[in-house]
Every structure is written in C-alpha cells, then in structure tokens.
Coordinates of C-alpha atoms and ligand atoms in Angstrom, one line a residue:
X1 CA 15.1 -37.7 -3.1
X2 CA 13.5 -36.2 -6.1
X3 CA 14.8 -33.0 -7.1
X4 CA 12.2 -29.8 -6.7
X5 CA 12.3 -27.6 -9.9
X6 CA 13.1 -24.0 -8.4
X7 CA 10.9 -20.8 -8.9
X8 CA 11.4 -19.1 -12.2
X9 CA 14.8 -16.8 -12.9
X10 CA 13.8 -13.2 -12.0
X11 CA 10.2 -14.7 -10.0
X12 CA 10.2 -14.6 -5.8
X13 CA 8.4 -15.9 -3.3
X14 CA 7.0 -13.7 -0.8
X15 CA 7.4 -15.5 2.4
X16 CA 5.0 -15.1 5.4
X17 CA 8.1 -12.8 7.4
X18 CA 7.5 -10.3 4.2
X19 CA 4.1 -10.3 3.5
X20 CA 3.5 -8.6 6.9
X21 CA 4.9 -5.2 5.0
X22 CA 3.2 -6.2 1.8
X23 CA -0.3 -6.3 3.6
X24 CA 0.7 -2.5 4.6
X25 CA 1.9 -1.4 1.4
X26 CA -1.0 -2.6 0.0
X27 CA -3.7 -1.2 2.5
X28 CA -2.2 2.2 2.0
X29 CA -2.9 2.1 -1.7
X30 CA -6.3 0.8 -1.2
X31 CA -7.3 3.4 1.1
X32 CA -5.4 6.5 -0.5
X33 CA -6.9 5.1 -3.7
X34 CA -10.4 5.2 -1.8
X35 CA -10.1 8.3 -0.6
X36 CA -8.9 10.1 -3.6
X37 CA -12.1 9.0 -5.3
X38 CA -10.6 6.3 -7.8
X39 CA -12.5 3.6 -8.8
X40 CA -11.1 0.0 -9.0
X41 CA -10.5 -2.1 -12.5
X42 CA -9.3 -5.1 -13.1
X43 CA -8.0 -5.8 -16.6
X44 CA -6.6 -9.3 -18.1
X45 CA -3.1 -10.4 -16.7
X46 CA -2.3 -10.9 -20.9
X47 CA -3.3 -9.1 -24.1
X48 CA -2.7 -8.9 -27.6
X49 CA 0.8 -7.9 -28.3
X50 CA -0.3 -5.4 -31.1
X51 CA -1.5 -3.1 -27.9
X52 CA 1.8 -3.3 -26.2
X53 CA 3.5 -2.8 -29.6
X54 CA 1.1 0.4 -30.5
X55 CA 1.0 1.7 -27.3
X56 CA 4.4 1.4 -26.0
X57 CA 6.0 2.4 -29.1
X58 CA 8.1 -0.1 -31.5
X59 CA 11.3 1.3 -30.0
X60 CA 10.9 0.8 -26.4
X61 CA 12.7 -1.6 -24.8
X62 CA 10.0 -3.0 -23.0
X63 CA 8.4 -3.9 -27.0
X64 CA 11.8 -4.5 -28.5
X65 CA 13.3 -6.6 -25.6
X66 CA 11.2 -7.4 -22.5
X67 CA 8.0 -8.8 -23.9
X68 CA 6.9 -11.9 -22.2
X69 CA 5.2 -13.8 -24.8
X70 CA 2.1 -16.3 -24.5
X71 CA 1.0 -18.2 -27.0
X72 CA -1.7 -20.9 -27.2
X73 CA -1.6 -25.0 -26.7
X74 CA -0.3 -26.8 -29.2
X75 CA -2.6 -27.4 -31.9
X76 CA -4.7 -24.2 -31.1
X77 CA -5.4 -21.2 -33.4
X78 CA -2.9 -19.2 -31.3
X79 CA -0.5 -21.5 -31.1
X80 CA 2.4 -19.1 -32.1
X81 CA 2.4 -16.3 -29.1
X82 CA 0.0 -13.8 -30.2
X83 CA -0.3 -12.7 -26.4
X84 CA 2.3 -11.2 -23.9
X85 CA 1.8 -10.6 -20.2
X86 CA 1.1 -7.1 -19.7
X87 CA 4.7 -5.0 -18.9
X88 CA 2.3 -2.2 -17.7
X89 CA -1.4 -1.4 -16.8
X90 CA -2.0 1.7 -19.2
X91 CA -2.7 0.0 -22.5
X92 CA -5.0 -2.3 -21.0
X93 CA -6.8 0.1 -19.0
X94 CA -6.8 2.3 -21.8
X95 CA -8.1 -0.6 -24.3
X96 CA -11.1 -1.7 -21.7
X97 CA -12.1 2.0 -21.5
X98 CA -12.0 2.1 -25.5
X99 CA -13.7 -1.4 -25.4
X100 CA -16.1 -0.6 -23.5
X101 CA -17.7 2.7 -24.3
X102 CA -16.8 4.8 -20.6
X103 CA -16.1 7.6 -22.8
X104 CA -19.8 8.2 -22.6
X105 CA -19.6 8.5 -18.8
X106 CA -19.4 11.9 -17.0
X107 CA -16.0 12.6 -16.5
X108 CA -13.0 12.6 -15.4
X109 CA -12.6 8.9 -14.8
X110 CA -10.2 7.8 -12.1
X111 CA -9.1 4.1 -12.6
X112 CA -7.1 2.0 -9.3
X113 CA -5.0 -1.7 -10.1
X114 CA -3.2 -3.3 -8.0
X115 CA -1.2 -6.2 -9.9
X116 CA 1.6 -7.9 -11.4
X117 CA 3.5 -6.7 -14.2
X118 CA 5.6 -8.9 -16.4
X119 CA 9.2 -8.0 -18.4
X120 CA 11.5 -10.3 -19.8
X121 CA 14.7 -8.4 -18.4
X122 CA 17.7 -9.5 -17.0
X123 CA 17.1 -9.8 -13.6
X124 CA 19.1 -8.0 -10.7
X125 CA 18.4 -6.4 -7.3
X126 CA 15.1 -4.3 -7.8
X127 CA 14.4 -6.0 -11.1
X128 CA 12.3 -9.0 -11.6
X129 CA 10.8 -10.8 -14.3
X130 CA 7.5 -10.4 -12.1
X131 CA 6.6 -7.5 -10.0
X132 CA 3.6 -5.5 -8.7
X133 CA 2.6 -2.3 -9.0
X134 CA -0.2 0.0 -7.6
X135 CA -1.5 2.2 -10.9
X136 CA -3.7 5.0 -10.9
X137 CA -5.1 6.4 -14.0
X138 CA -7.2 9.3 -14.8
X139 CA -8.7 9.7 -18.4
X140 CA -10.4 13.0 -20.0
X141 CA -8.7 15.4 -16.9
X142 CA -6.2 18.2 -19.2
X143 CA -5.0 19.4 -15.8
X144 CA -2.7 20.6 -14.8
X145 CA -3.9 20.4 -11.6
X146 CA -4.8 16.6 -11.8
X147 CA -0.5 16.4 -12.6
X148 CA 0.1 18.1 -9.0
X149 CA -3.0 16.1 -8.0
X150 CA -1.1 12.5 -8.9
X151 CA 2.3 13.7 -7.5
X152 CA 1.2 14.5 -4.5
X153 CA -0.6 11.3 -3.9
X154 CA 2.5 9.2 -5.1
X155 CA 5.0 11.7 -2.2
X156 CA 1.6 10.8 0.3
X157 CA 1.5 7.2 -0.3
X158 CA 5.2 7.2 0.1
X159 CA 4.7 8.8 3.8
X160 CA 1.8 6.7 4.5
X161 CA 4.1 3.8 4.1
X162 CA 6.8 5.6 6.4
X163 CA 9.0 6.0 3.7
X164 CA 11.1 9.1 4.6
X165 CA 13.0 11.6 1.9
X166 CA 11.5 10.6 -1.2
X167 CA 11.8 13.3 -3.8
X168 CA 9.7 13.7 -7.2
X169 CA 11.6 14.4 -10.6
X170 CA 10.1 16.2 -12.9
X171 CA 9.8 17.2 -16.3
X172 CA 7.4 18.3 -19.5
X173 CA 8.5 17.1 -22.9
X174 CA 6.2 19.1 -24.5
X175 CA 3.6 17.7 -27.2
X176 CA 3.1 17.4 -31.0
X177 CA 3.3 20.8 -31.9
X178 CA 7.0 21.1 -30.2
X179 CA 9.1 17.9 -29.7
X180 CA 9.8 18.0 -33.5
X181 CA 12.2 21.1 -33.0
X182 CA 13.4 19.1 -29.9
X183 CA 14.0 16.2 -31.6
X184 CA 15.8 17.4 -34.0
X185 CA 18.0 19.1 -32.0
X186 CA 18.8 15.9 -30.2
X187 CA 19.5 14.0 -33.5
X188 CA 21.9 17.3 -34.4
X189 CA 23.5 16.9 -31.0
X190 CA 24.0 13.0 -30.6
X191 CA 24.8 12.9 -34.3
X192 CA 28.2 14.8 -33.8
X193 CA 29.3 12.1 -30.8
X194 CA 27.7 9.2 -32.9
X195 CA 30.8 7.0 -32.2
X196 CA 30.7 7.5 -28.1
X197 CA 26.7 6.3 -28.0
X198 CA 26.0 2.7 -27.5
X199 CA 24.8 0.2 -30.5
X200 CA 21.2 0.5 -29.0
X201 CA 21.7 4.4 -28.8
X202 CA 22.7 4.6 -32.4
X203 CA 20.1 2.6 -34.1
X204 CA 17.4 5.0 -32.1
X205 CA 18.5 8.1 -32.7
X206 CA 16.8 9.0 -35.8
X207 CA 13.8 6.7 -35.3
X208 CA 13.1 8.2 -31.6
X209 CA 15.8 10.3 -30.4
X210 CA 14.1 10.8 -26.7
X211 CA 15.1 7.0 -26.1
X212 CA 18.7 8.1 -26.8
X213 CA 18.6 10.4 -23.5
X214 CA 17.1 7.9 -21.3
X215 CA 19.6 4.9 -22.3
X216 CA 20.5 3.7 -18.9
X217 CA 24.6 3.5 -20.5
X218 CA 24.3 6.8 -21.8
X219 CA 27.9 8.8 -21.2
X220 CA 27.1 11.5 -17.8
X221 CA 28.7 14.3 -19.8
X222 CA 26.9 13.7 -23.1
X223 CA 23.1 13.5 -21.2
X224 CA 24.3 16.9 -19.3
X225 CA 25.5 19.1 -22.4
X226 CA 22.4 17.8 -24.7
X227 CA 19.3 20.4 -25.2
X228 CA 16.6 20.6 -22.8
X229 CA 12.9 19.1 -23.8
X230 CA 11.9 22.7 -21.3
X231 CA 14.0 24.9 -23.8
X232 CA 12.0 24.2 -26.5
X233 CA 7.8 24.0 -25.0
X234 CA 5.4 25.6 -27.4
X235 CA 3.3 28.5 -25.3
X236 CA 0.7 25.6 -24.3
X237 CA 3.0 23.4 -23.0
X238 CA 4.8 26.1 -20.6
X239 CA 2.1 27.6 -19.3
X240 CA 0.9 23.8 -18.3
X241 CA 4.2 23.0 -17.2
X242 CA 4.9 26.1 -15.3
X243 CA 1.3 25.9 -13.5
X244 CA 2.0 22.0 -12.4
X245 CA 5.4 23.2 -10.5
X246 CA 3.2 26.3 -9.1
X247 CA 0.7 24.3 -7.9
X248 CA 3.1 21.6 -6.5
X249 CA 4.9 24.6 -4.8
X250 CA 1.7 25.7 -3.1
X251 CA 1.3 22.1 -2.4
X252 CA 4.4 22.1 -0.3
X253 CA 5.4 19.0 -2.5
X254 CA 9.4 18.1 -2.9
X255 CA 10.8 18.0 -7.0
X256 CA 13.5 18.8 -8.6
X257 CA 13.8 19.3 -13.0
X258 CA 15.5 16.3 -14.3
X259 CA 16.1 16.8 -18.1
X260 CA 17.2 13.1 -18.7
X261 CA 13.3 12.0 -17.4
X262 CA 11.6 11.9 -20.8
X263 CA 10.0 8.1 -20.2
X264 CA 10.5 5.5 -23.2
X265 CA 7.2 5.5 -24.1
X266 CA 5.9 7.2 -27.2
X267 CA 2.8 8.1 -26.0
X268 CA 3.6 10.6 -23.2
X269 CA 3.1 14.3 -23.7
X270 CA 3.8 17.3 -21.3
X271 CA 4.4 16.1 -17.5
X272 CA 6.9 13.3 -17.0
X273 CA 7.9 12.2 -13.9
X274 CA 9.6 9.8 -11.3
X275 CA 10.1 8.8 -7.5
X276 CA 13.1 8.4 -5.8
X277 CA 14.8 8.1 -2.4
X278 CA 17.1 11.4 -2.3
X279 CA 20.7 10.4 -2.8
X280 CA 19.5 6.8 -4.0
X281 CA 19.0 7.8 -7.8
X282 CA 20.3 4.7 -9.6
X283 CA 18.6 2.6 -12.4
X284 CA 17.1 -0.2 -10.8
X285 CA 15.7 2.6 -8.0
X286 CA 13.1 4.7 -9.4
X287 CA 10.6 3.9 -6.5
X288 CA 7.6 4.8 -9.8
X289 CA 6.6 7.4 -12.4
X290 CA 4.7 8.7 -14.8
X291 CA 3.4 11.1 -16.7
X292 CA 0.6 12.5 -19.3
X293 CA -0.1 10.7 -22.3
X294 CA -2.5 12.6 -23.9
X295 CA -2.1 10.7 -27.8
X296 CA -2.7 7.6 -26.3
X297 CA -6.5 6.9 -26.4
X298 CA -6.6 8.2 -30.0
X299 CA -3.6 5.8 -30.8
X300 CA -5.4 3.0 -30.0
X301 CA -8.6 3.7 -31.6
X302 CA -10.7 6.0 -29.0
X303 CA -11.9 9.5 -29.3
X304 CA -9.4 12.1 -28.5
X305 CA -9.0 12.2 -24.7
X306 CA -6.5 13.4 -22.1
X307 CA -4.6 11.0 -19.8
X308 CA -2.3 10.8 -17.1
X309 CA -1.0 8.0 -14.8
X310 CA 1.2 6.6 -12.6
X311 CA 2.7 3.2 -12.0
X312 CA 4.9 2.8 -8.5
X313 CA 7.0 -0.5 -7.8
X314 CA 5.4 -2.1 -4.9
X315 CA 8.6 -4.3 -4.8
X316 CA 10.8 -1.5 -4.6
X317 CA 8.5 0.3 -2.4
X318 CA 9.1 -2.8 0.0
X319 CA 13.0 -2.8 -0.3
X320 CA 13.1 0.9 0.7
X321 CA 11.1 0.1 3.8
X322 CA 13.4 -2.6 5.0
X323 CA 16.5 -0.5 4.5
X324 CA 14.5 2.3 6.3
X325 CA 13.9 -0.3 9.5
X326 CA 10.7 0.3 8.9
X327 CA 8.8 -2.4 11.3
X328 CA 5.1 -4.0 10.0
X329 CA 2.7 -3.7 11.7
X330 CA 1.7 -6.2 14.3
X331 CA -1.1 -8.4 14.8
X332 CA -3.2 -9.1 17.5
X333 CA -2.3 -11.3 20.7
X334 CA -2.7 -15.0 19.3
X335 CA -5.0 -17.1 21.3
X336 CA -3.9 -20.8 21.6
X337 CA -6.8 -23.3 21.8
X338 CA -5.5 -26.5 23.5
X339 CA -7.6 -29.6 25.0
X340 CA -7.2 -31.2 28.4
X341 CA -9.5 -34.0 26.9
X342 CA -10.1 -35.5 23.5
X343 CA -13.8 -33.6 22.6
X344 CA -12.3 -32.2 19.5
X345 CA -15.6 -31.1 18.5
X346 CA -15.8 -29.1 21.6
X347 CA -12.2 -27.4 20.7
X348 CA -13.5 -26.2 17.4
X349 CA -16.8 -25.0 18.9
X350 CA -14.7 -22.7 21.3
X351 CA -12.5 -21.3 18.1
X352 CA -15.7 -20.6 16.3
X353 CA -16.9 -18.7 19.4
X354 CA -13.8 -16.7 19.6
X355 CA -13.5 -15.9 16.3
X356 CA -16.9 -14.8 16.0
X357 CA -15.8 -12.1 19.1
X358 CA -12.6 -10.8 16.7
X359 CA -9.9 -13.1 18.4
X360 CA -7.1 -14.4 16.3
X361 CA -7.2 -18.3 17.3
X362 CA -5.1 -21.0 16.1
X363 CA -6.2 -24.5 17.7
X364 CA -4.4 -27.6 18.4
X365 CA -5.7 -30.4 17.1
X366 CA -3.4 -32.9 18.3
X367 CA -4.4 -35.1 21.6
X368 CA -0.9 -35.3 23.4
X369 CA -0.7 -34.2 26.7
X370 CA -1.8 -30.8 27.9
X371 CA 1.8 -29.8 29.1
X372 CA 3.0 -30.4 25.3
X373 CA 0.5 -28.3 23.7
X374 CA 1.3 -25.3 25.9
X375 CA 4.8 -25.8 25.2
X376 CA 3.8 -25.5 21.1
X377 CA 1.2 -23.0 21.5
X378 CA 4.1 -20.7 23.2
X379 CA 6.8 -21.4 20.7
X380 CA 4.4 -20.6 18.0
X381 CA 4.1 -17.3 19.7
X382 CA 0.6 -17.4 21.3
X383 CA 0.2 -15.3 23.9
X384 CA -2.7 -16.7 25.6
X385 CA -4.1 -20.4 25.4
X386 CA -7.8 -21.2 25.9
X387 CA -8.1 -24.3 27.5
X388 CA -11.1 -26.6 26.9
X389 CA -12.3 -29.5 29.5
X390 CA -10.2 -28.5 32.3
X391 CA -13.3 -26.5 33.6
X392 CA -15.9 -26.8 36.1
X393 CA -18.9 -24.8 35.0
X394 CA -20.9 -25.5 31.7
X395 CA -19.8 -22.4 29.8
X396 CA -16.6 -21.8 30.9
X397 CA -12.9 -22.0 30.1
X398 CA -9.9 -21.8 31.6
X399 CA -7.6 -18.5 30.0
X400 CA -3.8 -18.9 30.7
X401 CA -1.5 -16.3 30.3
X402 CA 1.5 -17.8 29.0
X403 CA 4.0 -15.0 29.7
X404 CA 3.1 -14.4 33.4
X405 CA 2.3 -18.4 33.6
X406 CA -1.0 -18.0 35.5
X407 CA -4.8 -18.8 34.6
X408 CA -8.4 -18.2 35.6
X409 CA -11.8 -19.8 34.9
X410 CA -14.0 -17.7 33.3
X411 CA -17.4 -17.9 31.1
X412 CA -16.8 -18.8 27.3
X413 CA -18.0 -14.9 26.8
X414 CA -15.8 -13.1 28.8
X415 CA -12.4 -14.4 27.3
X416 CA -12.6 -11.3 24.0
X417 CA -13.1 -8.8 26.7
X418 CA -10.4 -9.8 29.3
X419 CA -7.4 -10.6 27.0
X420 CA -8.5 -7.0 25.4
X421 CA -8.9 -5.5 29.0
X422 CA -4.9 -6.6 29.8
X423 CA -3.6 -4.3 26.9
X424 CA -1.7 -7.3 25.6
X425 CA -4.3 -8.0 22.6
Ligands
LIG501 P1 8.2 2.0 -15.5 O1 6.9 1.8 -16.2 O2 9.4 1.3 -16.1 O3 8.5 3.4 -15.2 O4 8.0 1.3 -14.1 C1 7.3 2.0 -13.0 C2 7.8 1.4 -11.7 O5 7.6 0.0 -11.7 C3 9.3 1.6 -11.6 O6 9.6 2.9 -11.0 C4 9.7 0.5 -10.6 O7 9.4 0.9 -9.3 C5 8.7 -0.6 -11.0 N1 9.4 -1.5 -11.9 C6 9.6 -1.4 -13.3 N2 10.2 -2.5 -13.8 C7 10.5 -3.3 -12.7 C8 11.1 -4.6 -12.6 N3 11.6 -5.2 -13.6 N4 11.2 -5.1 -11.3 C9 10.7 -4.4 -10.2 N5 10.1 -3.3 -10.3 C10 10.0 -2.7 -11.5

C-alpha cells in the first residue's frame, strides 16, 4: 500500500471527539467579544517580514528563531521568502489600522480575531508549530481602566469556559522615560554573573536586557535577586500602574506581581501580563497575555496612539479543560431517517422537512433491510429513527424510539414537537 505522508512536525489534527470543546471555546470568545463591544477583523494569515521584524523587536525569539518563512514560486519576484506566517495578530492588526486610515474614526477602537498563529519552535506538549488564539485589541484607549477592562475579560472568558483557578500575573515595565534607569540596572546586575547566564542570555544583555529576565533557562535565584521593573516607574507610570491593580481590586479580579513578566517584545510599555492555572506556572503553560504597547503604532509608521491587547492560547485553553474533566456540551437527540422501501427521494424529502423544524437528521441512504438500518442508525448513536413508507396515511411517519424499542404513526408535522415533548431532544 502506498505510504500516506504524515501531518507536519508541531501541526494537529483536531478530530471530531475534540472539536466538541473547540466549538465551546470558540462560542465563548465570540459572544464575550460581542458583548464587550469589539468589532471583528480579519487580517492576512502572512505578511511581510519587515513588520514582524519592526514590531516584534530584532531580539525576540519569535524574529530571531521562530519565523515561519514564505516565499514565492519559483521563478516569481518573491521567490526568496520575503513573507512569514504571522507568530501574532498585533502587527497585522496594527498595520491594517495604519493601512487603512481608522485613526480617523471616533475612538477607542476595539478589534476581535480568532485565528491561527504560526512559530517555527521546537515542538512539545502546549507548543505547536500551528496554534490558535482568540486576540482582542484596543487602539487610542490610555486606560488604565481599559487594562482592568482586558483582564477581567481574559479571568471571564476563562470561567465562561468552566475553567476553574486561573490567576492573572501582573506587571508594569514602565515606558520611555524610565526603563533606561531600569535597564541599566539589569545590565549592572547580570553583568557581574555574566558567566552563569546562557549563550542566548549573554549576547542580549546589552542590546535588550528585559529579554535576559524572561529567558525561559534563566537561573531561579538570579531572576529573584535582580531589580524590579516596579522599583524604578517614573510618576506616570505608578500612578497608571497603581490605578490598574485598584481597579482590578474593586473588580474582585485574582493577580499576583510577577517581576520576571516583562514580555519579549519591544514594543510593550506599562501593563504586562499573563494567565495561568494557579500552581500550574510552567513555560509551555501560560494559558495568554498581554499587555500595553503604546510605541507600537508610531513604530510602524502611524500617528502616535495608545494600545493594549491580548492574545490567549485556544490550544492551551483546550488542554486545561480536559485535565479539568470539563465535559462539551452536548447536541441534540439525533434523528435517524431509514426507508422500509426504496423512494429515496421520499427519504430526503422527510430530512429536508425535519431539518427545516431544527432536528438534527442524518439519513440512510442505503436500501438493505429495515432491521439493518435500525441496527446502524443506533450504533451511530441516534436516538430516534424516522421511518419512511412503513405508514398508512399520506403525511405520516412512523417515529421509533430506539432506546425504549417502541414506535407510533404520526403526521410528518408532529415528529419536532414530540421527540422535543419527551425531554430526550
Ligand atoms: P505569547 O504571544 O507568546 O505570549 O502567546 C500568547 C499565548 O498564545 C500563550 O500564552 C499561549 O497560550 C499561546 N501560545 C504561544 N505560543 C504557542 C505555541 N507555540 N503553541 C501553543 N500555544 C501557544
């Protein structure tokens, strides 16, 4: 037999037994995103790399290592990859509102995506080569109470999706006027244990410092001892920061300070901050973050404006529900449509019908006997079969419940109404 070439390294397939909790996590974020008056984009699934490079910052990992390049057919203008698959939605949601003039819109804007996100990483539980995120993004809002705003929808959609004890870390890293004094206290700090960072660690610390405190290897007792981004906020910054935890106090909202969260991302300013399950704090577990980034627009060629975002791992999201036992949510009673004669047309005719009345029908289309297609339709978990020809009036069918085994002629109409009417629907 031929051999089948196997999905991508780092790619899944979401099989019909998962997609039952997907179609949930997925509704939530819909409908929260509805109600907290986003408004959907979609943005291209590729862009030029320059936006990833200028956006994300030369030094990140996701531009120095993870970049999933694209490049053109052979023989085109672009034939050497001038693309890559988008690692995150900001840059493109940023460049389309840059693009595109919004900036003359009354605002705040609120942008929703719900997509797939590429990185070229080694993959491993929680980290794949392709995964899906739900983003929100609002541009031109200096908060701070659009920061409580976001983190208290991430901790809601979390709930919604019966997740239990998920906790938000936070942090501010302050802005232009006072990271420099915090960077260089990192570089003093780190400078004097040069020889116990990693090679990665090393070649950052005096181009971006911050990246040096968020190196997933970085010793425990080096990260604890280093100075604190909050130790060193202008008056600005603390009086933003202090009125975000305020408000998520009053908000009744669960955080802790995490020093270590300052995000490898250049951009951000002020608020960072993450999603985790409490006592599940690991690498690969950061349920989603994210933070303000209020250089960003004027980085890649807008007008000054404000902005702050998050991005939570649907994937993730997913795995926490199915170590939670969290069960999806079940359809409606499937209706069987079998045939005690060949009029095929007059099968279909009846699914039509049924569908039309909101009945989840899945018809046989086979002609072996009756007895058989019960047998299937039961096995493939109907809970009622429709059977057409066996009756004696002009409209009507016979329904057969196939737990309790017993069945009842009744007018084509009637059949939504009585499998609804037994409370097994
Ligand atoms: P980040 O932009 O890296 O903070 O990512 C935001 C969220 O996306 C993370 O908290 C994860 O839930 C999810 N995420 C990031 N990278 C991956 C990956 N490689 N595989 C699965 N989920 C990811």
């Amino acid at each position: 037999m031929a051999r089948t070439p196997a999905a991508p390294r780092g790619t899944r397939d979401i099989l019909p037994e998962e997609t039952a909790l997907w179609r949930r996590v997925e509704s939530v974020a819909r409908e929260l995103s509805d109600r907290y008056a986003f408004e959907r984009v979609e943005t291209p699934l590729f862009e030029r790399v320059e936006l990833f490079a200028r956006s994300a910052g030369e030094t990140s990992d996701v531009v120095e290592k993870e970049m999933f390049r694209v490049a053109g057919a052979k023989g085109s203008e672009e034939e050497r990859a001038e693309w890559a698959l988008r690692p995150e939605p900001t840059a493109g949601i940023v460049r389309a509102y840059i693009e595109h003039g919004l900036h003359v819109q009354p605002g705040p804007l609120r942008f929703w995506l719900i997509g797939a996100m590429f990185r070229y990483d080694r993959p491993q539980a929680g980290r794949y080569r392709q995964f899906t995120q739900w983003d929100c993004e609002v541009l031109g809002d200096p908060g701070p109470m659009v920061d409580a705003e976001l983190i208290e929808l991430a901790l809601r959609f979390y709930a919604d999706c019966g997740v239990t004890g998920v906790t938000a870390h936070l942090n501010s890293i302050g802005d232009g006027a006072c990271r420099p004094a915090f960077r260089e206290a990192l570089v003093e700090y780190f400078a004097r244990v040069e020889d116990r960072l990693t090679d990665d660690s090393r070649r950052r610390l005096r181009i971006n410092p911050l990246r040096v405190l968020d190196d997933r290897r970085l010793d425990p007792d080096l990260a604890a001892g280093a100075p604190r981004s909050i130790d060193f906020l202008c008056e600005p910054c603390r009086q933003h920061f202090d009125a975000v935890r305020s408000l998520l106090d009053g908000l009744g909202c669960r955080y802790v300070i995490d020093h270590r969260l300052v995000r490898g991302l250049d951009y951000y300013t002020r608020t960072t901050f993450e999603f985790f399950v409490a006592g599940r704090e690991g690498q690969q577990q950061a349920l989603g973050g994210g933070g303000r980034y209020d250089g960003l627009v004027e980085a890649l060629g807008g007008r000054p404006t404000t902005g702050i975002g998050f991005g939570l791992g649907l994937d993730r999201t997913i795995m926490a529900m199915a170590e939670q036992g969290i069960e999806p949510p079940r359809d409606g009673a499937l209706v069987a449509v079998v045939g005690a004669t060949d009029d095929l047309v007059a099968r279909l005719r009846v699914c039509t019908a049924l569908r039309e009345a909101g009945v989840r029908v899945r018809p046989d289309g086979s002609t072996r006997k009756l007895g058989k297609q019960l047998e299937a339709a039961a096995k493939a978990g109907a809970r009622w079969a429709v059977i057409v020809g066996e009756e004696t009036a002009g409209d009507s069918v016979v329904l057969r419940d196939l737990d309790a085994g017993e069945q009842q002629e009744l007018p084509l109409a009637g059949v939504a109404a009585s499998i609804a009417g037994s409370g097994a629907a």
